[in-house]
XYZ file of C-alpha atoms in Angstrom:
341
model
C 0.000 0.000 0.000
C 1.338 3.458 -0.881
C 0.449 6.817 0.569
C 0.223 9.875 -1.665
C 0.276 13.587 -0.915
C -0.522 15.978 -3.751
C -0.468 12.973 -6.045
C 3.068 11.951 -5.073
C 4.243 8.766 -3.371
C 5.934 9.645 -0.091
C 8.472 8.147 2.285
C 6.724 6.488 5.254
C 8.108 5.708 8.696
C 7.621 2.041 7.841
C 10.157 2.419 5.024
C 12.777 2.540 7.790
C 11.468 -0.367 9.825
C 13.503 -3.131 8.243
C 10.483 -4.990 6.901
C 8.670 -5.304 3.598
C 8.563 -1.585 2.842
C 12.269 -1.182 3.574
C 13.032 -3.952 1.120
C 10.692 -2.406 -1.424
C 12.343 1.003 -1.088
C 15.793 -0.496 -1.559
C 14.753 -2.827 -4.394
C 12.805 -0.243 -6.406
C 14.662 3.036 -5.826
C 18.079 2.711 -4.216
C 19.696 -0.509 -5.435
C 18.915 -0.300 -9.176
C 21.103 2.801 -9.417
C 24.136 1.604 -7.471
C 24.246 -2.209 -7.760
C 27.639 -3.846 -8.341
C 29.195 -7.244 -7.524
C 30.626 -6.139 -4.166
C 27.296 -4.711 -3.024
C 25.209 -7.586 -4.412
C 25.315 -9.855 -1.305
C 23.622 -7.014 0.652
C 25.420 -7.915 3.850
C 25.796 -5.391 6.669
C 29.469 -4.974 5.799
C 31.503 -5.229 2.615
C 34.513 -7.497 2.133
C 37.046 -5.584 0.052
C 40.185 -6.714 -1.724
C 42.832 -3.990 -1.748
C 46.347 -5.159 -2.510
C 48.028 -1.830 -1.820
C 48.820 -0.876 1.764
C 48.767 2.935 1.609
C 45.056 3.474 2.149
C 43.189 6.735 2.741
C 39.857 6.808 4.594
C 37.435 9.726 4.931
C 33.851 10.312 6.035
C 31.402 13.167 5.611
C 27.719 14.088 5.940
C 25.581 16.230 3.633
C 22.630 18.369 4.702
C 22.455 20.959 1.914
C 19.344 23.141 1.556
C 17.769 23.150 -0.985
C 18.405 19.570 -2.039
C 18.423 20.554 -5.720
C 20.344 23.654 -6.796
C 21.764 25.050 -10.052
C 24.473 22.677 -11.243
C 23.888 19.906 -8.736
C 21.987 18.262 -5.908
C 22.659 16.481 -2.639
C 23.386 13.168 -4.393
C 26.083 14.559 -6.671
C 27.453 16.624 -3.797
C 27.784 13.583 -1.522
C 29.887 11.644 -4.012
C 31.996 14.613 -5.084
C 32.683 15.816 -1.554
C 33.911 12.417 -0.408
C 35.889 11.635 -3.554
C 37.541 15.052 -3.385
C 38.676 14.524 0.199
C 40.465 11.385 -0.998
C 41.881 13.158 -4.045
C 43.396 15.880 -1.862
C 45.552 13.139 -0.321
C 46.649 11.925 -3.749
C 44.416 8.873 -3.418
C 42.477 7.167 -6.184
C 38.901 6.656 -4.914
C 37.899 2.988 -4.825
C 34.900 2.479 -2.540
C 32.099 4.453 -0.894
C 29.559 3.696 1.784
C 26.112 5.295 1.585
C 23.899 6.181 4.543
C 20.468 7.668 3.795
C 18.446 9.431 6.499
C 14.997 10.060 5.021
C 12.210 12.181 6.440
C 8.681 10.829 6.550
C 6.722 12.466 3.731
C 9.695 12.990 1.403
C 8.557 12.402 -2.214
C 9.826 9.116 -3.627
C 10.165 10.799 -7.016
C 12.707 13.220 -5.532
C 14.546 10.308 -3.925
C 14.806 8.692 -7.357
C 16.300 11.921 -8.737
C 18.856 11.999 -5.936
C 19.833 8.369 -6.454
C 20.131 8.745 -10.222
C 22.418 11.741 -9.822
C 24.463 10.085 -7.078
C 24.944 6.899 -9.074
C 25.846 8.764 -12.263
C 28.518 10.741 -10.445
C 29.934 7.570 -8.883
C 30.153 5.919 -12.303
C 31.832 9.014 -13.735
C 34.465 8.805 -11.014
C 34.899 5.031 -11.165
C 34.103 4.546 -7.483
C 31.907 1.702 -6.201
C 29.257 2.022 -3.503
C 29.724 -1.182 -1.526
C 27.597 -0.957 1.619
C 25.126 1.373 3.292
C 22.168 1.936 5.541
C 18.735 3.590 5.390
C 16.837 5.206 8.245
C 13.531 7.115 8.311
C 12.809 9.857 10.860
C 9.466 11.430 11.766
C 7.985 14.212 9.669
C 9.496 17.558 10.681
C 12.669 15.950 12.089
C 14.891 16.306 9.028
C 15.453 18.128 5.767
C 13.895 15.571 3.438
C 17.079 13.561 3.009
C 20.491 13.677 4.645
C 23.370 11.604 3.291
C 26.383 10.180 5.083
C 29.295 8.672 3.186
C 32.660 7.137 3.889
C 35.284 6.791 1.199
C 38.287 4.484 0.824
C 41.081 5.250 -1.611
C 44.604 4.143 -2.465
C 47.293 6.794 -2.367
C 49.865 6.914 -5.139
C 53.231 5.554 -4.184
C 55.625 8.299 -3.150
C 52.967 11.022 -3.102
C 52.622 13.168 0.034
C 50.222 16.094 -0.309
C 49.725 17.005 3.354
C 49.481 20.791 3.573
C 52.070 20.767 6.366
C 54.635 20.183 3.599
C 54.311 23.770 2.317
C 57.584 25.664 2.566
C 58.709 29.238 1.858
C 59.107 29.853 -1.857
C 56.350 27.418 -2.863
C 53.788 28.651 -5.359
C 50.073 28.627 -4.477
C 47.714 27.828 -7.367
C 43.907 27.975 -7.279
C 42.321 25.794 -9.958
C 39.491 28.159 -10.919
C 36.903 30.740 -9.883
C 35.931 30.916 -6.226
C 32.595 31.134 -4.426
C 30.447 29.540 -7.149
C 28.937 26.760 -5.039
C 27.936 28.790 -2.010
C 26.326 31.554 -4.052
C 24.547 29.077 -6.379
C 22.992 27.347 -3.361
C 22.066 30.663 -1.760
C 20.524 31.894 -5.015
C 18.292 28.817 -5.168
C 17.362 29.182 -1.504
C 16.600 32.890 -1.607
C 15.364 33.220 -5.198
C 18.204 35.492 -6.305
C 18.271 36.170 -10.060
C 21.331 36.868 -12.178
C 21.694 38.126 -15.739
C 23.438 34.858 -16.635
C 22.933 31.452 -15.049
C 25.242 30.805 -12.107
C 25.816 27.135 -11.304
C 27.579 25.333 -8.504
C 31.075 24.135 -9.362
C 30.418 20.751 -7.689
C 32.546 18.168 -9.493
C 34.706 15.110 -8.741
C 38.345 16.216 -8.759
C 40.267 12.937 -8.922
C 40.775 13.042 -12.696
C 42.128 16.600 -12.421
C 44.430 15.606 -9.564
C 45.614 12.526 -11.460
C 46.500 14.734 -14.440
C 48.407 17.058 -12.107
C 50.306 14.250 -10.374
C 51.225 12.673 -13.708
C 52.962 15.942 -14.604
C 54.301 16.890 -11.156
C 54.535 13.933 -8.729
C 56.301 16.124 -6.178
C 53.368 18.430 -5.400
C 53.804 19.601 -1.803
C 50.157 20.073 -0.804
C 46.525 19.905 -1.883
C 43.416 21.255 -0.160
C 39.842 21.738 -1.390
C 38.378 25.054 -0.220
C 34.914 23.880 0.844
C 33.304 25.204 4.050
C 35.004 28.442 5.004
C 36.104 28.896 1.397
C 39.561 29.828 0.205
C 40.214 31.781 3.409
C 39.876 28.675 5.592
C 41.926 26.512 3.209
C 44.833 28.976 3.081
C 44.811 29.374 6.855
C 44.935 25.588 7.202
C 48.050 25.580 5.015
C 49.697 28.407 6.956
C 48.922 26.908 10.348
C 49.964 23.346 9.456
C 53.207 24.379 7.750
C 54.147 27.044 10.321
C 54.771 29.427 7.437
C 52.857 32.339 5.936
C 50.851 32.624 2.731
C 50.717 35.803 0.671
C 48.102 36.075 -2.086
C 47.132 38.805 -4.545
C 43.534 39.926 -4.900
C 44.156 40.659 -8.582
C 45.107 37.006 -9.163
C 41.883 35.565 -7.718
C 39.170 34.736 -10.221
C 35.652 35.649 -9.097
C 32.643 35.616 -11.412
C 30.775 38.894 -11.704
C 27.595 37.201 -10.413
C 29.416 35.937 -7.329
C 31.053 39.287 -6.678
C 27.722 41.093 -7.057
C 25.839 38.663 -4.806
C 28.556 38.867 -2.157
C 28.328 42.654 -2.224
C 24.558 42.473 -1.861
C 24.705 39.958 0.996
C 27.710 41.435 2.785
C 29.895 38.395 2.145
C 33.573 38.031 1.313
C 34.116 35.735 -1.733
C 37.157 34.338 0.067
C 34.836 32.858 2.715
C 32.299 31.289 0.348
C 32.356 27.514 -0.203
C 33.559 25.745 -3.324
C 32.938 22.101 -4.263
C 34.952 21.699 -7.451
C 38.176 23.600 -6.869
C 41.547 22.809 -5.311
C 44.399 24.771 -3.806
C 47.740 23.443 -5.029
C 51.062 24.099 -3.298
C 54.022 23.201 -5.478
C 57.765 23.854 -5.664
C 58.526 27.019 -7.670
C 60.512 25.131 -10.287
C 57.414 23.004 -11.042
C 54.860 25.835 -11.154
C 54.733 26.257 -14.932
C 54.393 22.520 -15.482
C 51.668 22.246 -12.825
C 49.748 25.170 -14.273
C 49.939 23.738 -17.795
C 48.707 20.344 -16.592
C 45.781 21.888 -14.728
C 44.770 24.096 -17.646
C 44.806 21.079 -19.978
C 41.879 19.627 -18.008
C 38.299 20.986 -18.271
C 38.091 21.442 -14.497
C 41.335 23.425 -14.353
C 41.170 25.641 -17.417
C 40.838 28.768 -15.206
C 43.729 27.824 -12.909
C 45.970 30.689 -11.870
C 48.871 31.438 -9.554
C 47.294 33.151 -6.560
C 50.363 33.716 -4.395
C 53.338 32.214 -2.595
C 54.317 30.637 0.690
C 56.549 32.933 2.778
C 58.552 32.541 5.960
C 56.806 35.386 7.772
C 54.329 36.067 9.243
C 54.254 32.530 10.587
C 50.790 30.975 10.460
C 49.175 33.990 8.789
C 47.579 34.681 5.408
C 48.044 38.119 3.864
C 46.087 39.567 0.936
C 47.606 42.239 -1.308
C 44.527 44.257 -2.290
C 43.747 45.830 -5.646
C 44.175 49.239 -4.012
C 47.771 48.491 -3.121
C 47.155 47.821 0.554
C 47.431 44.672 2.599
C 45.134 42.901 5.023
C 45.110 39.756 7.102
C 42.807 36.987 5.891
C 41.407 35.299 8.970
C 39.573 32.012 9.300
C 35.833 32.770 9.098
C 34.394 33.023 12.606
C 31.198 31.177 11.717
C 29.165 29.814 8.849
C 28.153 32.782 6.678
C 25.985 30.552 4.472
C 24.483 27.671 6.488
C 23.509 24.344 4.893
C 25.600 24.698 1.738
C 27.017 21.164 1.854
């Protein structure tokens, strides 16, 4: 028996009870999109064969609002966010877990859209979803659907991209425009209109990182500027490496729509989240080669040198402004745009 609201089939509490409806939900909506030989036994844990020993493990949760936004949705975001955390460690993504927390009354048609997008992104990246879990919470207790993932990857031999490796003289490269994701989500949430369509930059970055590492295996550091934006990522690098980072405002690429929306909302583009960009720290002698490799890839065609790592001030990020001045770039004190990932 199905229950409909406004003509749509909805998630019921019984879909999370472990019985017939749970099996129906999995069989009809979830599993057809993500089935593979490792997942097929449908055990509560997956048995994985990984010959290499240098493994990278990450986990994340996604609560974005709205669930569907220009350029993406929570399903695509969940895969990309987890894969990108692995990529920033120089690790090829191999396996994902998938936890779905569904709210009673969530339209099953929207769940199908989420699963189709999620599965398509996983196939694009070459990562397998091998185990998972589904829970249903009471109406009003959640945001329709929340997603939890864990990712397992294999790091390339000899690669060490911890941001603590940054050293004075290193070049800092940003792989494209900043602030696109946060402003795209906010525009969908608040109904902001732009002269041209602004989309989230959400994308899986492993193929871009692989292209970079093929050209420059000795990259010193990688970081994706997600929550807290570029400001948080650069401060992470400065703090971990016990060095300073100096960037130029003129070298940062910001779309006119993002700059205008930030001005309207009182936001700094440096603090706005990205979901398809990376910060690259590389030795100065490899900068040209790294930049060429990044620009050869569709996701890195707007890559630019944003600044350098310096000895002083230790643990600080400095911005050379377009007006010729200088200011400290601090870690954002809070979440300027809540529920953006």
